[in-house]
GROMACS .gro file of C-alpha atoms in nm:
model
  345
    1MET     CA    1   7.422  -0.090   7.802
    2ILE     CA    2   7.065  -0.039   7.694
    3ARG     CA    3   6.813  -0.273   7.843
    4PRO     CA    4   6.508  -0.331   7.622
    5ARG     CA    5   6.165  -0.343   7.798
    6SER     CA    6   5.996  -0.681   7.783
    7THR     CA    7   5.691  -0.720   7.565
    8PRO     CA    8   5.499  -1.049   7.511
    9GLY     CA    9   5.653  -1.083   7.175
   10GLN     CA   10   6.015  -1.030   7.303
   11ARG     CA   11   5.993  -1.231   7.614
   12ALA     CA   12   6.151  -1.533   7.452
   13ALA     CA   13   6.391  -1.333   7.259
   14LEU     CA   14   6.435  -1.180   7.594
   15ALA     CA   15   6.576  -0.909   7.803
   16ALA     CA   16   6.941  -0.843   7.772
   17ILE     CA   17   7.263  -0.801   7.931
   18ALA     CA   18   7.341  -0.865   8.213
   19VAL     CA   19   7.461  -0.647   8.439
   20LEU     CA   20   7.795  -0.461   8.734
   21LEU     CA   21   7.933  -0.503   9.079
   22THR     CA   22   8.138  -0.308   9.351
   23ALA     CA   23   8.360  -0.413   9.619
   24CYS     CA   24   8.249  -0.402   9.969
   25SER     CA   25   8.265  -0.655  10.250
   26GLY     CA   26   8.411  -0.672  10.585
   27ASN     CA   27   8.609  -0.967  10.736
   28GLU     CA   28   8.333  -1.169  10.904
   29THR     CA   29   8.418  -1.452  11.146
   30GLN     CA   30   8.249  -1.782  11.233
   31PRO     CA   31   8.337  -2.040  11.498
   32SER     CA   32   8.575  -2.326  11.407
   33PRO     CA   33   8.392  -2.666  11.451
   34SER     CA   34   8.710  -2.819  11.590
   35THR     CA   35   8.822  -2.543  11.826
   36GLY     CA   36   8.524  -2.325  11.880
   37ARG     CA   37   8.745  -2.018  11.798
   38GLN     CA   38   8.645  -1.745  11.564
   39GLU     CA   39   8.790  -1.805  11.220
   40PRO     CA   40   8.780  -1.563  10.930
   41VAL     CA   41   8.515  -1.638  10.670
   42LYS     CA   42   8.677  -1.712  10.337
   43GLU     CA   43   8.639  -1.419  10.101
   44PRO     CA   44   8.467  -1.511   9.775
   45ASP     CA   45   8.679  -1.498   9.459
   46VAL     CA   46   8.569  -1.168   9.312
   47GLY     CA   47   8.778  -1.146   8.992
   48PRO     CA   48   8.889  -0.812   8.844
   49THR     CA   49   8.721  -0.514   8.986
   50ARG     CA   50   8.572  -0.207   8.832
   51PRO     CA   51   8.525   0.138   8.987
   52LEU     CA   52   8.184   0.275   9.057
   53ALA     CA   53   8.081   0.509   8.770
   54TYR     CA   54   7.803   0.764   8.747
   55ALA     CA   55   7.749   1.109   8.595
   56ILE     CA   56   7.586   1.437   8.720
   57GLY     CA   57   7.535   1.682   8.440
   58GLY     CA   58   7.859   1.715   8.246
   59THR     CA   59   8.069   1.550   8.509
   60ILE     CA   60   8.156   1.180   8.526
   61HIS     CA   61   8.265   1.021   8.848
   62TYR     CA   62   8.482   0.725   8.792
   63GLY     CA   63   8.611   0.576   9.108
   64ASP     CA   64   8.801   0.854   9.277
   65ARG     CA   65   8.839   1.041   8.949
   66THR     CA   66   8.617   1.332   8.830
   67ILE     CA   67   8.608   1.412   8.458
   68ASP     CA   68   8.443   1.726   8.311
   69VAL     CA   69   8.313   1.636   7.966
   70GLY     CA   70   8.136   1.954   7.882
   71GLU     CA   71   7.777   1.876   7.777
   72GLU     CA   72   7.533   1.684   7.985
   73VAL     CA   73   7.605   1.312   7.996
   74GLN     CA   74   7.288   1.130   7.864
   75PHE     CA   75   7.423   0.773   7.866
   76LEU     CA   76   7.723   0.583   8.003
   77THR     CA   77   7.850   0.232   8.024
   78VAL     CA   78   8.167   0.081   8.162
   79THR     CA   79   8.431  -0.159   8.052
   80ASP     CA   80   8.750  -0.271   8.239
   81ASP     CA   81   8.936   0.025   8.073
   82GLY     CA   82   8.702   0.321   8.152
   83VAL     CA   83   8.366   0.478   8.054
   84ALA     CA   84   8.194   0.504   7.724
   85PHE     CA   85   7.932   0.782   7.711
   86VAL     CA   86   7.716   1.010   7.500
   87ARG     CA   87   7.699   1.385   7.572
   88GLU     CA   88   7.426   1.612   7.436
   89PRO     CA   89   7.149   1.846   7.543
   90LEU     CA   90   6.855   1.686   7.725
   91ARG     CA   91   6.627   1.752   7.442
   92GLY     CA   92   6.849   1.603   7.179
   93GLN     CA   93   6.683   1.459   6.868
   94PRO     CA   94   6.708   1.099   6.759
   95GLY     CA   95   6.996   1.020   6.520
   96ALA     CA   96   7.363   0.935   6.493
   97LYS     CA   97   7.567   1.056   6.793
   98PRO     CA   98   7.929   1.060   6.868
   99LEU     CA   99   8.040   0.787   7.121
  100TRP     CA  100   8.313   0.902   7.361
  101PHE     CA  101   8.534   0.721   7.594
  102THR     CA  102   8.754   0.823   7.896
  103ASP     CA  103   8.994   0.626   8.106
  104GLY     CA  104   8.985   0.892   8.368
  105SER     CA  105   9.259   1.103   8.219
  106THR     CA  106   9.185   1.170   7.851
  107VAL     CA  107   8.855   1.190   7.650
  108GLU     CA  108   8.840   1.052   7.285
  109ARG     CA  109   8.583   0.966   7.032
  110ILE     CA  110   8.572   0.592   6.957
  111GLY     CA  111   8.268   0.552   6.736
  112THR     CA  112   7.918   0.648   6.645
  113THR     CA  113   7.597   0.530   6.819
  114TYR     CA  114   7.228   0.604   6.753
  115GLY     CA  115   6.944   0.719   6.975
  116SER     CA  116   6.828   1.015   7.187
  117PRO     CA  117   6.786   1.095   7.566
  118ALA     CA  118   6.423   0.983   7.542
  119ARG     CA  119   6.469   0.667   7.346
  120GLY     CA  120   6.817   0.547   7.474
  121TYR     CA  121   7.126   0.460   7.284
  122THR     CA  122   7.241   0.140   7.103
  123VAL     CA  123   7.551   0.052   7.298
  124GLU     CA  124   7.607  -0.253   7.513
  125ALA     CA  125   7.919  -0.354   7.715
  126ALA     CA  126   8.038  -0.688   7.846
  127ASP     CA  127   8.054  -0.721   8.224
  128THR     CA  128   8.417  -0.810   8.209
  129GLY     CA  129   8.692  -0.717   7.968
  130SER     CA  130   8.713  -0.442   7.704
  131LEU     CA  131   8.423  -0.525   7.465
  132LEU     CA  132   8.171  -0.274   7.351
  133MET     CA  133   7.887  -0.368   7.094
  134VAL     CA  134   7.737  -0.083   6.900
  135ARG     CA  135   7.416  -0.139   6.709
  136PRO     CA  136   7.243  -0.154   6.466
  137SER     CA  137   7.547  -0.161   6.241
  138PHE     CA  138   7.706  -0.428   6.467
  139VAL     CA  139   8.046  -0.274   6.538
  140VAL     CA  140   8.247  -0.429   6.813
  141ILE     CA  141   8.508  -0.202   6.977
  142ASP     CA  142   8.809  -0.307   7.196
  143THR     CA  143   8.821  -0.012   7.446
  144SER     CA  144   9.179  -0.106   7.550
  145THR     CA  145   9.284   0.033   7.209
  146GLY     CA  146   8.982   0.241   7.104
  147LEU     CA  147   8.964   0.050   6.777
  148PRO     CA  148   8.693  -0.163   6.615
  149ILE     CA  149   8.772  -0.541   6.594
  150HIS     CA  150   8.464  -0.629   6.396
  151ARG     CA  151   8.224  -0.438   6.159
  152ASP     CA  152   7.966  -0.628   5.960
  153SER     CA  153   7.613  -0.497   5.928
  154ALA     CA  154   7.526  -0.775   5.669
  155SER     CA  155   7.551  -1.047   5.932
  156TYR     CA  156   7.328  -0.869   6.183
  157GLY     CA  157   6.962  -0.816   6.138
  158GLY     CA  158   6.947  -0.441   6.242
  159THR     CA  159   6.688  -0.288   6.463
  160ASP     CA  160   6.464  -0.585   6.505
  161VAL     CA  161   6.734  -0.790   6.660
  162VAL     CA  162   6.705  -0.872   7.035
  163VAL     CA  163   7.036  -0.898   7.210
  164LEU     CA  164   7.044  -1.165   7.478
  165SER     CA  165   7.380  -1.119   7.630
  166VAL     CA  166   7.728  -0.957   7.574
  167HIS     CA  167   8.035  -1.112   7.705
  168ASP     CA  168   8.409  -1.055   7.662
  169ASP     CA  169   8.445  -1.364   7.435
  170ALA     CA  170   8.089  -1.386   7.273
  171ILE     CA  171   7.779  -1.196   7.180
  172TYR     CA  172   7.438  -1.370   7.157
  173TRP     CA  173   7.120  -1.248   6.992
  174VAL     CA  174   6.796  -1.356   6.815
  175ASP     CA  175   6.700  -1.218   6.474
  176PRO     CA  176   6.319  -1.261   6.419
  177ALA     CA  177   6.356  -1.190   6.051
  178ASP     CA  178   6.593  -1.480   6.002
  179THR     CA  179   6.475  -1.734   6.267
  180PRO     CA  180   6.171  -1.961   6.255
  181CYS     CA  181   5.940  -1.938   6.558
  182GLU     CA  182   5.893  -2.258   6.749
  183LEU     CA  183   5.666  -2.145   7.035
  184ALA     CA  184   5.398  -1.878   7.020
  185ASP     CA  185   5.137  -1.743   7.256
  186PHE     CA  186   4.761  -1.729   7.218
  187TYR     CA  187   4.790  -1.421   7.005
  188ARG     CA  188   5.051  -1.582   6.775
  189GLU     CA  189   5.333  -1.359   6.909
  190CYS     CA  190   5.656  -1.558   6.910
  191LEU     CA  191   5.789  -1.651   7.257
  192ARG     CA  192   6.080  -1.851   7.148
  193TYR     CA  193   6.277  -1.874   6.830
  194ARG     CA  194   6.441  -2.180   6.697
  195TRP     CA  195   6.802  -2.091   6.746
  196VAL     CA  196   7.038  -1.833   6.896
  197VAL     CA  197   7.305  -1.646   6.697
  198ARG     CA  198   7.650  -1.638   6.843
  199TYR     CA  199   7.941  -1.399   6.749
  200ASP     CA  200   8.280  -1.554   6.851
  201VAL     CA  201   8.520  -1.273   6.930
  202ALA     CA  202   8.841  -1.462   6.903
  203ALA     CA  203   8.749  -1.642   6.580
  204ASP     CA  204   8.560  -1.339   6.441
  205SER     CA  205   8.289  -1.573   6.318
  206ILE     CA  206   7.908  -1.601   6.351
  207ALA     CA  207   7.716  -1.928   6.408
  208ARG     CA  208   7.386  -2.066   6.512
  209TRP     CA  209   7.357  -2.227   6.854
  210THR     CA  210   7.082  -2.437   7.023
  211TRP     CA  211   6.910  -2.282   7.325
  212ALA     CA  212   7.046  -2.571   7.529
  213ARG     CA  213   7.395  -2.483   7.438
  214TYR     CA  214   7.342  -2.117   7.511
  215ASP     CA  215   7.187  -2.206   7.840
  216GLU     CA  216   7.486  -2.409   7.933
  217ASP     CA  217   7.731  -2.139   7.850
  218LEU     CA  218   7.522  -1.887   8.041
  219ARG     CA  219   7.540  -2.096   8.355
  220SER     CA  220   7.918  -2.106   8.344
  221ARG     CA  221   7.960  -1.727   8.356
  222PRO     CA  222   8.022  -1.495   8.657
  223ARG     CA  223   7.836  -1.165   8.682
  224THR     CA  224   7.526  -1.322   8.540
  225ILE     CA  225   7.178  -1.328   8.688
  226VAL     CA  226   6.913  -1.554   8.549
  227GLY     CA  227   6.541  -1.601   8.595
  228GLU     CA  228   6.273  -1.831   8.476
  229ASP     CA  229   6.018  -1.718   8.238
  230ARG     CA  230   5.659  -1.685   8.387
  231GLY     CA  231   5.466  -1.617   8.072
  232THR     CA  232   5.173  -1.812   7.937
  233PRO     CA  233   5.276  -2.052   7.805
  234PRO     CA  234   5.616  -2.043   8.001
  235VAL     CA  235   5.932  -2.040   7.782
  236PRO     CA  236   6.173  -2.325   7.874
  237GLY     CA  237   6.516  -2.237   7.996
  238THR     CA  238   6.672  -1.953   8.192
  239PHE     CA  239   6.743  -1.604   8.065
  240PRO     CA  240   6.988  -1.321   8.158
  241MET     CA  241   6.830  -1.041   8.340
  242ASP     CA  242   6.912  -0.703   8.480
  243PRO     CA  243   6.693  -0.716   8.799
  244VAL     CA  244   6.442  -0.469   8.922
  245PHE     CA  245   6.350  -0.499   9.295
  246ASP     CA  246   6.067  -0.375   9.513
  247ARG     CA  247   6.144  -0.304   9.883
  248GLN     CA  248   5.927  -0.474  10.138
  249GLY     CA  249   6.061  -0.364  10.474
  250THR     CA  250   6.427  -0.424  10.446
  251ASP     CA  251   6.403  -0.711  10.188
  252LEU     CA  252   6.436  -0.648   9.813
  253ILE     CA  253   6.199  -0.858   9.605
  254ALA     CA  254   6.284  -0.918   9.241
  255ARG     CA  255   6.017  -0.859   8.976
  256TYR     CA  256   5.965  -0.828   8.599
  257TYR     CA  257   6.004  -0.480   8.435
  258ASP     CA  258   5.629  -0.478   8.351
  259GLY     CA  259   5.530  -0.544   8.711
  260ALA     CA  260   5.418  -0.895   8.648
  261GLY     CA  261   5.503  -1.007   8.998
  262GLU     CA  262   5.757  -1.172   9.216
  263PHE     CA  263   5.982  -1.438   9.083
  264THR     CA  264   6.316  -1.610   9.174
  265LEU     CA  265   6.638  -1.460   9.051
  266ARG     CA  266   6.951  -1.681   9.066
  267GLU     CA  267   7.317  -1.653   9.024
  268ALA     CA  268   7.391  -1.835   8.690
  269ARG     CA  269   7.697  -2.029   8.805
  270THR     CA  270   7.577  -2.156   9.137
  271GLY     CA  271   7.200  -2.160   9.094
  272GLU     CA  272   7.167  -1.988   9.431
  273PRO     CA  273   6.873  -1.758   9.477
  274ILE     CA  274   6.957  -1.394   9.503
  275ARG     CA  275   6.819  -1.240   9.827
  276LEU     CA  276   6.916  -0.890   9.911
  277ARG     CA  277   6.833  -0.653  10.194
  278VAL     CA  278   6.899  -0.288  10.276
  279PRO     CA  279   6.965  -0.138  10.621
  280SER     CA  280   6.651  -0.019  10.793
  281GLY     CA  281   6.587   0.349  10.743
  282ALA     CA  282   6.865   0.380  10.486
  283THR     CA  283   6.633   0.513  10.206
  284GLU     CA  284   6.281   0.614  10.142
  285ALA     CA  285   6.298   0.452   9.795
  286THR     CA  286   6.082   0.153   9.719
  287ARG     CA  287   6.207   0.075   9.369
  288PHE     CA  288   6.561  -0.057   9.308
  289GLU     CA  289   6.728  -0.118   8.967
  290PHE     CA  290   7.047  -0.302   8.887
  291SER     CA  291   7.322  -0.064   8.744
  292GLN     CA  292   7.661  -0.247   8.726
  293TRP     CA  293   7.884  -0.511   8.849
  294LEU     CA  294   8.203  -0.405   9.042
  295ASP     CA  295   8.339  -0.757   9.078
  296ASP     CA  296   8.197  -1.113   9.075
  297ASP     CA  297   8.046  -1.060   9.417
  298HIS     CA  298   7.929  -0.702   9.425
  299LEU     CA  299   7.656  -0.518   9.239
  300VAL     CA  300   7.533  -0.164   9.222
  301LEU     CA  301   7.165  -0.078   9.269
  302PHE     CA  302   7.000   0.255   9.212
  303ALA     CA  303   6.718   0.337   9.457
  304TYR     CA  304   6.471   0.575   9.292
  305THR     CA  305   6.344   0.845   9.533
  306SER     CA  306   6.181   1.054   9.258
  307PHE     CA  307   5.988   0.959   8.944
  308GLY     CA  308   5.931   1.310   8.811
  309SER     CA  309   6.114   1.227   8.488
  310GLU     CA  310   6.261   0.917   8.333
  311LEU     CA  311   6.530   1.143   8.184
  312ALA     CA  312   6.644   1.298   8.517
  313ASP     CA  313   6.640   1.053   8.805
  314GLU     CA  314   6.694   1.131   9.171
  315GLY     CA  315   6.793   0.858   9.420
  316ASP     CA  316   7.053   0.680   9.626
  317ILE     CA  317   7.326   0.444   9.519
  318PHE     CA  318   7.369   0.106   9.701
  319VAL     CA  319   7.636  -0.161   9.682
  320CYS     CA  320   7.518  -0.516   9.752
  321ALA     CA  321   7.713  -0.835   9.815
  322LEU     CA  322   7.575  -1.156   9.675
  323SER     CA  323   7.767  -1.367   9.926
  324THR     CA  324   7.604  -1.203  10.223
  325GLY     CA  325   7.287  -1.042  10.081
  326ASN     CA  326   7.381  -0.721  10.250
  327CYS     CA  327   7.350  -0.390  10.078
  328ARG     CA  328   7.511  -0.068  10.203
  329LEU     CA  329   7.442   0.288  10.113
  330GLU     CA  330   7.735   0.414   9.891
  331LEU     CA  331   7.603   0.757   9.800
  332GLN     CA  332   7.293   0.936   9.931
  333GLY     CA  333   7.119   1.142   9.669
  334GLN     CA  334   7.042   1.512   9.710
  335PRO     CA  335   6.714   1.675   9.616
  336GLY     CA  336   6.733   1.808   9.266
  337THR     CA  337   7.041   1.607   9.175
  338ALA     CA  338   6.978   1.372   8.877
  339TYR     CA  339   7.215   1.076   8.816
  340GLN     CA  340   7.318   0.877   8.506
  341LEU     CA  341   7.437   0.542   8.583
  342PRO     CA  342   7.532   0.235   8.371
  343SER     CA  343   7.224   0.018   8.255
  344LEU     CA  344   6.956   0.257   8.374
  345ASP     CA  345   6.699   0.375   8.114
   0.00000   0.00000   0.00000
């Protein structure tokens, strides 16, 4: 999943995709109001789980499996069936690239993507299910079979399209070339287009939706984090976000990608604020980025300990529980070891 950086002209068309979790929580207890005895806290309903996935060089780590794929992995994303990835030299040139997939036992080619290590790749995955969206030709792949279920470049606007969110049953985007602007900023850059385009997976159809209808659908979904726009003028509604956090003590404070400041992130279904914290002394990192959902309650954050190169990131991997706000150190990075994780640029 490639996450576009926000620009003033894209803020309404908006950041995309939302984001992956991991399972981790102990059995906490609380006193029973009637007896005073310690009763187990009810575990949240976490839905289907996914293994933690990351790559080091030409090796993919997928749960407890290790897969050698030869060339260096420059991009990966995860579905319920396994890991989709691009492998090529670090200084690969922009262009068409084979898209590979592994379930942990075999490696096969499932399509073609576009991009480079420096510019990223045009692949996005739903946070549940088997759906992969490959742009700009708008191919939808079912990773349970490895086969495309939709291929239609004519109905999709190409490189200018801003993807809002990808789900197992629907994909949403805005096409500036085909959608009138209804809210602009002082510089006449469009902040909000008149409608959203929705691709229905089951019906294999494309339709225009209102923002209100999209907002309602977004708020019904698990594994979705939303935030309110803070631009000038502000854009009404809530938008899916892959969060970035700054550490202040042990607290993680959400912010915009461009450093515009603190704002409130909420879980889409409940509207509850997302407040996370890391153990004291667990890492020297001050910047944390969302990577993936492992289930409906747990997400993976990458804590950057080095910013020497955007193409080779060093850092620590944390797993955080929304229900408690607690994050635990899952994997401590080693100096000189660069990781590729889902969702990271």
